[in-house]
Each structure stands twice: as structure tokens, then as C-alpha cells.
PDB file of C-alpha atoms (C1' of nucleotides) in Angstrom:
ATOM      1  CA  UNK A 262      14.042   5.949  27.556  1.00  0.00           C
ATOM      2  CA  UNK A 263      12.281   4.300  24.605  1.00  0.00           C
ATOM      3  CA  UNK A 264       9.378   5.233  22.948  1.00  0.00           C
ATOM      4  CA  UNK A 265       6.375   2.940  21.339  1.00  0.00           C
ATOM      5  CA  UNK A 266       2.997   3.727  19.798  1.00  0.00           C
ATOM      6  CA  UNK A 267      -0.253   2.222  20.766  1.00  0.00           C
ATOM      7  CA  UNK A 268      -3.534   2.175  18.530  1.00  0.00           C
ATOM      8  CA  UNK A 269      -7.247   2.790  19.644  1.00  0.00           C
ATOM      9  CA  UNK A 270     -10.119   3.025  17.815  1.00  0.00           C
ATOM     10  CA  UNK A 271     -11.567   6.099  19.067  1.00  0.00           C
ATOM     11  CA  UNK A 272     -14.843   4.962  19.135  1.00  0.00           C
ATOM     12  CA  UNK A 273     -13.698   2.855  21.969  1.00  0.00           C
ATOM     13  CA  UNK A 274     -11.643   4.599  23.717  1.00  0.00           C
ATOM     14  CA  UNK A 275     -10.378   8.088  22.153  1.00  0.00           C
ATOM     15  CA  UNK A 276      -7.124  10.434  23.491  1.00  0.00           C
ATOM     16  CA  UNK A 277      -9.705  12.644  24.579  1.00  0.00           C
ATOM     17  CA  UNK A 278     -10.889  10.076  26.958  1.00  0.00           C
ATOM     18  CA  UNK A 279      -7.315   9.409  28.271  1.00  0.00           C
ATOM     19  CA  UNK A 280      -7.455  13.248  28.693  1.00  0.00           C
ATOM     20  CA  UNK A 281     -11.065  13.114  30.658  1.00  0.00           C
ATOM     21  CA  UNK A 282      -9.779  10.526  32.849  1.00  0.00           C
ATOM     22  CA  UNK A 283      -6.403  11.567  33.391  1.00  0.00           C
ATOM     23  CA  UNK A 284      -5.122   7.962  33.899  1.00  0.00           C
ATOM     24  CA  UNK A 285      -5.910   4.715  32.340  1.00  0.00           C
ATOM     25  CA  UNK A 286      -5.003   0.782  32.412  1.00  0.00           C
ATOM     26  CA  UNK A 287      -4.208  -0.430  28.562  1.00  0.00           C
ATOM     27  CA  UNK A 288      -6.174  -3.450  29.269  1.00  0.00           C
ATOM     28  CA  UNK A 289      -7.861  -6.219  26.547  1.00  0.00           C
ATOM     29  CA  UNK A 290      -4.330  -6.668  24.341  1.00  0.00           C
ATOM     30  CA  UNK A 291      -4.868 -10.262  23.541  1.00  0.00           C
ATOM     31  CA  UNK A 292      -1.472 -10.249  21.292  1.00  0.00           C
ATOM     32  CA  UNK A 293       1.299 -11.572  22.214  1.00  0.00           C
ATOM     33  CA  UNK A 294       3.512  -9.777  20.058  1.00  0.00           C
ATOM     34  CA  UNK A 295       1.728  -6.655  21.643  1.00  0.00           C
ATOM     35  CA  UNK A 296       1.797  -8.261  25.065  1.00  0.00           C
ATOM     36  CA  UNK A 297       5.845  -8.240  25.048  1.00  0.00           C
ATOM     37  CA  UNK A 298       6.362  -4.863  23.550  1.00  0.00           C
ATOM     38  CA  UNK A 299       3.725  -4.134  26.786  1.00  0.00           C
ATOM     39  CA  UNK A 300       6.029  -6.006  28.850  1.00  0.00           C
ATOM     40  CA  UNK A 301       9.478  -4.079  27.767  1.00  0.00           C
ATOM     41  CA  UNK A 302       8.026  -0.832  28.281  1.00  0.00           C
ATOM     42  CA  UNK A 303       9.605   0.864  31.278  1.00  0.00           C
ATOM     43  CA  UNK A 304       8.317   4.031  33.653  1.00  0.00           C
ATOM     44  CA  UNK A 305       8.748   7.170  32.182  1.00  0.00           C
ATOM     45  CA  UNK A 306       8.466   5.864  28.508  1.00  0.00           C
ATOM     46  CA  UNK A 307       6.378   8.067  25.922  1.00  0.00           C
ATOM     47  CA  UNK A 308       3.993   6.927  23.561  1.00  0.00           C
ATOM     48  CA  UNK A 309       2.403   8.103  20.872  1.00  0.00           C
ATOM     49  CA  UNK A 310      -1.374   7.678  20.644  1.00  0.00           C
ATOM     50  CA  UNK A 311      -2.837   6.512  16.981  1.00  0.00           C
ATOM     51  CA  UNK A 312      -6.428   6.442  16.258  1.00  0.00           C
ATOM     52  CA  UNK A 313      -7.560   3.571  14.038  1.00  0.00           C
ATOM     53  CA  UNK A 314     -10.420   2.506  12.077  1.00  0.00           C
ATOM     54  CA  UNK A 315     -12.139   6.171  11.933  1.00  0.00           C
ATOM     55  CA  UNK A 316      -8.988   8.322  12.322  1.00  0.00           C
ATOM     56  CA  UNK A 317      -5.785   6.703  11.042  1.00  0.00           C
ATOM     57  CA  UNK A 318      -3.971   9.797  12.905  1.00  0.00           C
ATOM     58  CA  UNK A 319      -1.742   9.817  15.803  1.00  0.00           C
ATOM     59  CA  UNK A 320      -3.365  12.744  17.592  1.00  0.00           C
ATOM     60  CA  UNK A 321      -1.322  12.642  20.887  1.00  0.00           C
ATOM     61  CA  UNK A 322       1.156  11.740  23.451  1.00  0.00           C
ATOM     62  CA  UNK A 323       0.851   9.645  26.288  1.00  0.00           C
ATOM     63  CA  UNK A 324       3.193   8.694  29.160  1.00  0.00           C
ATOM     64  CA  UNK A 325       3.941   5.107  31.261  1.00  0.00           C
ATOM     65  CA  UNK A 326       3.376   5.365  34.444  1.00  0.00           C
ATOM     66  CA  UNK A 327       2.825   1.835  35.696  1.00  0.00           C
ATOM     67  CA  UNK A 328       4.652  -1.114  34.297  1.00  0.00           C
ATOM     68  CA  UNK A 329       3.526  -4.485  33.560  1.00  0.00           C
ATOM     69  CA  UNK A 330       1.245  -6.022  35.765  1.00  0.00           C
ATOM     70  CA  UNK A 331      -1.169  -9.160  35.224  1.00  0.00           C
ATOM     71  CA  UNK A 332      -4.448  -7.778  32.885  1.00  0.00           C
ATOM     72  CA  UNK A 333      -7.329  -7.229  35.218  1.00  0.00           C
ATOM     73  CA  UNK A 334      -9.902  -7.845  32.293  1.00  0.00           C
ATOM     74  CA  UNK A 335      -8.478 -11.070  31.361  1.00  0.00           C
ATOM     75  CA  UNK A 336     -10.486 -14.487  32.761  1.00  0.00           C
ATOM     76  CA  UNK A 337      -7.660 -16.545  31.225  1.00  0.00           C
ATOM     77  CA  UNK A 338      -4.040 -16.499  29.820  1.00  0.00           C
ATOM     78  CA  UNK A 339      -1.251 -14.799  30.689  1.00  0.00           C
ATOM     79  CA  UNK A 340      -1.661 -10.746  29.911  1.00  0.00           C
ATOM     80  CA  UNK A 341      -0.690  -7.782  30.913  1.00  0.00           C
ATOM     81  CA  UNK A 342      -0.951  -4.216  31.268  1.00  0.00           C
ATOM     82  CA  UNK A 343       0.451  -0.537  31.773  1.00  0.00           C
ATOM     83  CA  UNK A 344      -1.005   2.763  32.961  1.00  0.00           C
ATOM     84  CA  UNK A 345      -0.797   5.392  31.051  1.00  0.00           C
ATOM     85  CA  UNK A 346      -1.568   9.271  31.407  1.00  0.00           C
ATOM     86  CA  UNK A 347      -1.871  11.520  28.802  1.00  0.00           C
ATOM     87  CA  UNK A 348       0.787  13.861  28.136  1.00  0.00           C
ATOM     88  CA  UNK A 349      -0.225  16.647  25.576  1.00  0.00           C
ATOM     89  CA  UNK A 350      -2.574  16.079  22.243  1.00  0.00           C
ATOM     90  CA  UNK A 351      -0.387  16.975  19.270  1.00  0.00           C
ATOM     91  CA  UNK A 352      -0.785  20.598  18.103  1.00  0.00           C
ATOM     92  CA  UNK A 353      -1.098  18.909  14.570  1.00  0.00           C
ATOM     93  CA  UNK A 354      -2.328  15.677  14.411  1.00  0.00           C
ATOM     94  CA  UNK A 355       0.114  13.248  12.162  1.00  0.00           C
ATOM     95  CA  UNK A 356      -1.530  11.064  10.026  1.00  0.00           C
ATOM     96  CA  UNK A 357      -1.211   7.635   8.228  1.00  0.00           C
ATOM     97  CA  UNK A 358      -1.140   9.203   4.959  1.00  0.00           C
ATOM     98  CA  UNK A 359       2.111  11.538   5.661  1.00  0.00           C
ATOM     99  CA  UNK A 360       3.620   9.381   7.603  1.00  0.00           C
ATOM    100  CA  UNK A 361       3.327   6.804   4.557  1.00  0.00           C
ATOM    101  CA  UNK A 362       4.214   9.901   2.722  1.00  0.00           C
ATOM    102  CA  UNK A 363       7.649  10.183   4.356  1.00  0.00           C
ATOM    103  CA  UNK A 364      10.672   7.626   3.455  1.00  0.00           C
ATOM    104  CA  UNK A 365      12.284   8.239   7.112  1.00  0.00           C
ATOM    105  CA  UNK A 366       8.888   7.009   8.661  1.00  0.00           C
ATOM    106  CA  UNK A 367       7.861   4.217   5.787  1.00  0.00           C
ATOM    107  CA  UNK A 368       9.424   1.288   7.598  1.00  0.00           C
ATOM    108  CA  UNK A 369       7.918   1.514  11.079  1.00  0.00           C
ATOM    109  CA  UNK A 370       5.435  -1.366  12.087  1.00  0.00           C
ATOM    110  CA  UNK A 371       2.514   0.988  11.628  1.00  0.00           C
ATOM    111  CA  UNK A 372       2.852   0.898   8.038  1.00  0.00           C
ATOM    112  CA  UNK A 373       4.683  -2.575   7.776  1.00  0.00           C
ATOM    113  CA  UNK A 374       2.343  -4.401  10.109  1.00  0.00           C
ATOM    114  CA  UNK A 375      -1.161  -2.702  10.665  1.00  0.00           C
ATOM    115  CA  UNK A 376      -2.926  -5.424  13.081  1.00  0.00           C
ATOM    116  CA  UNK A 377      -0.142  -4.937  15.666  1.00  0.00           C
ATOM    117  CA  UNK A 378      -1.516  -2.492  18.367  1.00  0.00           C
ATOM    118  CA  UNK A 379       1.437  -2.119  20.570  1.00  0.00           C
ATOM    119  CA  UNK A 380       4.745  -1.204  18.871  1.00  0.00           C
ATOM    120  CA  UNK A 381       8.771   0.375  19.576  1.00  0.00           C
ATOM    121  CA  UNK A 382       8.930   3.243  17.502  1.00  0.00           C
ATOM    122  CA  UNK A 383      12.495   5.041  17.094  1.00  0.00           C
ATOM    123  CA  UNK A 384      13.877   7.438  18.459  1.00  0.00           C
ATOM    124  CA  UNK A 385      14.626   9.731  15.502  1.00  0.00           C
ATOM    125  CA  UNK A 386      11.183   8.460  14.208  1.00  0.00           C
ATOM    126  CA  UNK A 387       9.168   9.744  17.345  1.00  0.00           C
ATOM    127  CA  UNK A 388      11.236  12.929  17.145  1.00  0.00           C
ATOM    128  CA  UNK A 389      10.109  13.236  13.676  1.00  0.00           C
ATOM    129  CA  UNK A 390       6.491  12.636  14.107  1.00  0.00           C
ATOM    130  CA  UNK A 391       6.104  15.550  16.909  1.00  0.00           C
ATOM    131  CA  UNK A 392       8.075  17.684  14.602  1.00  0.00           C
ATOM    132  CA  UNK A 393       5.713  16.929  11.993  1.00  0.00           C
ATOM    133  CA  UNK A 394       2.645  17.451  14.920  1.00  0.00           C
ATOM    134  CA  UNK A 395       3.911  20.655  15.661  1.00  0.00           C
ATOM    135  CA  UNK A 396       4.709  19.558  19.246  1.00  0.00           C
ATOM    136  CA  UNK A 397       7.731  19.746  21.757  1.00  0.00           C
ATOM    137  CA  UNK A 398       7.302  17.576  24.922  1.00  0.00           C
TER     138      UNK A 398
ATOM    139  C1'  DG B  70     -19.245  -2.235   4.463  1.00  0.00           C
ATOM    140  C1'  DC B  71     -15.772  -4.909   2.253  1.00  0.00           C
ATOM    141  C1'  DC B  72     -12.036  -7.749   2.360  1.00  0.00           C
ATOM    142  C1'  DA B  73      -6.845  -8.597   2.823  1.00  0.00           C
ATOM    143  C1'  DA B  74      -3.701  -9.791   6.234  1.00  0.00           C
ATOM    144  C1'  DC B  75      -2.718 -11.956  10.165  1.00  0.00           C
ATOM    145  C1'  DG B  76      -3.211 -14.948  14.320  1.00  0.00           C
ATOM    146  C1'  DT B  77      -5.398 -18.841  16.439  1.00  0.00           C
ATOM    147  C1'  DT B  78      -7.744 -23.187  16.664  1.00  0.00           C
ATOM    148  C1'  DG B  79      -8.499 -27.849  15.927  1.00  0.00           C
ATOM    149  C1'  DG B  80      -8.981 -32.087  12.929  1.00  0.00           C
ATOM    150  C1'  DC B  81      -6.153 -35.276  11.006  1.00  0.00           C
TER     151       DC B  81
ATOM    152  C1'  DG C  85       3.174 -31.020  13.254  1.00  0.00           C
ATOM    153  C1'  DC C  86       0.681 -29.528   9.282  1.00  0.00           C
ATOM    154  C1'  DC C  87      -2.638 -26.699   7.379  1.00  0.00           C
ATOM    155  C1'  DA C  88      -7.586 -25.538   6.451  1.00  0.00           C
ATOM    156  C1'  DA C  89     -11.051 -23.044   8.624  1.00  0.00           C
ATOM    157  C1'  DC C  90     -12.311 -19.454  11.247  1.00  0.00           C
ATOM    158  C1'  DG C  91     -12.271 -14.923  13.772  1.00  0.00           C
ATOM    159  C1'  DT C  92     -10.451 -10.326  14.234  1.00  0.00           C
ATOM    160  C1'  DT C  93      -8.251  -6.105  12.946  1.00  0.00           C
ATOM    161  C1'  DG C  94      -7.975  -2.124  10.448  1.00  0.00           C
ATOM    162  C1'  DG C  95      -7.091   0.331   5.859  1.00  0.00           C
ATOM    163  C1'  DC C  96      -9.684   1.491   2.156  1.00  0.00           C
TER     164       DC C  96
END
DNA sequence: GCCAACGTTGGC
DNA sequence: GCCAACGTTGGC
């Protein structure tokens, strides 16, 4: 089992909406950084759900339930996506400021690289973050 | 809304 | 193959 964290702005696409359509393809990554992590994730897998732009909070968790498959959005290039469903919203939502705030969670890619979209995120780190959200899965 | 950081593109 | 120019992302 590993664990990753993928960014939306909500305007776009919000947890909410994950939550309203109980099921969705993480189409238009057009990174290839983001593309690989997409590529490595495997059924089962949680992931947290971070809202950027207009919430800088990860608000919930989601679940993969589909593995890589070619990007049905994409008219050229190689990419890929998952399908995720939503698992549970965090109780309390976590955001960038306390998890800045927080030595143990200062060195994940969120903070140390904030254009990536798709990222691994820890095991004790994800632990930590529902902790901090107030939520068990 | 601004702009720094990053990734990509294309001229040389 | 280098690197300047450009476009995009996302925190502030």
C-alpha cells in the first residue's frame, strides 16, 4: 500500500465534486513527473485530496480504483490516468500553513515542490496528516 | 492580481 | 546541446 497526494483547484474540480460523482478519471496531468507517480500508483492506494489556488487545504481522502490507463482527454503524447473515488472528507481539513508549521511534514513535495500535482507522500506523513484532520480511515 | 519557480520549446 | 523566451502553476 502506498499513499500519494493529488492537487485540484477547487474551482475546477472540488472533493465535493468527487463526492457528487462518486467516481472520477484524474485526467489533463500533462507532467511527466506527475505522469509516473500516476503510473506507480497501484489499486487500493489512498490519496489525499489538496485544494490549491483558493484553498491550500487537503480537505479529504480519496481511493485508486483503476490503474493507469492511456488519458482519454489527451489528442497527443503519451498520458495517463487513474480512477479515483472518494473515500471520506477529513473531519478537519489540514492545511498548507500547519503542515508548513510541522517539522515531521516540512520536507514533503507539497512544500518542497508546489507545481507538482501528483506526489508519494509517506507513510508516517499520511498517518500524521489524518491525525491532524481528525480522521481514521 | 502579481510574480517566482518550474517545465517546455525552439533558434542557433 | 545550450539557453533564452515563453507559458503555466500556485502561493501569496
Amino acid at each position: 500500500m502506498q499513499y500519494w497526494l493529488v492537487k485540484s483547484e477547487p474551482d475546477d474540480y472540488s472533493f465535493d465534486q468527487l463526492r457528487q460523482d462518486g467516481r472520477t478519471a484524474w485526467d489533463g496531468i500533462r507532467n511527466y513527473q506527475a505522469r509516473n507517480y500516476l503510473r506507480d500508483m497501484a489499486l487500493g492506494d489512498l490519496v489525499l485530496y489538496y485544494h490549491s489556488r483558493t484553498g491550500l487545504e487537503i480537505v479529504g481522502v480519496a481511493r485508486v480504483v483503476r490503474v493507469a490507463y492511456p488519458d482519454p482527454t489527451a489528442t497527443k503524447g503519451d498520458w495517463s490516468v487513474v480512477d479515483l473515488v472518494p473515500v471520506k472528507p477529513l473531519t478537519t481539513s489540514v492545511s498548507l500553513k500547519t503542515i508548513k508549521s510541522i517539522p515531521a511534514l516540512a520536507e514533503i513535495q507539497l512544500v518542497k515542490n508546489s507545481r507538482l500535482s501528483v506526489m508519494p507522500i509517506p507513510k508516517e506523513a499520511f498517518h500524521l496528516i489524518l491525525q491532524l484532520g481528525n480522521t481514521q480511515t
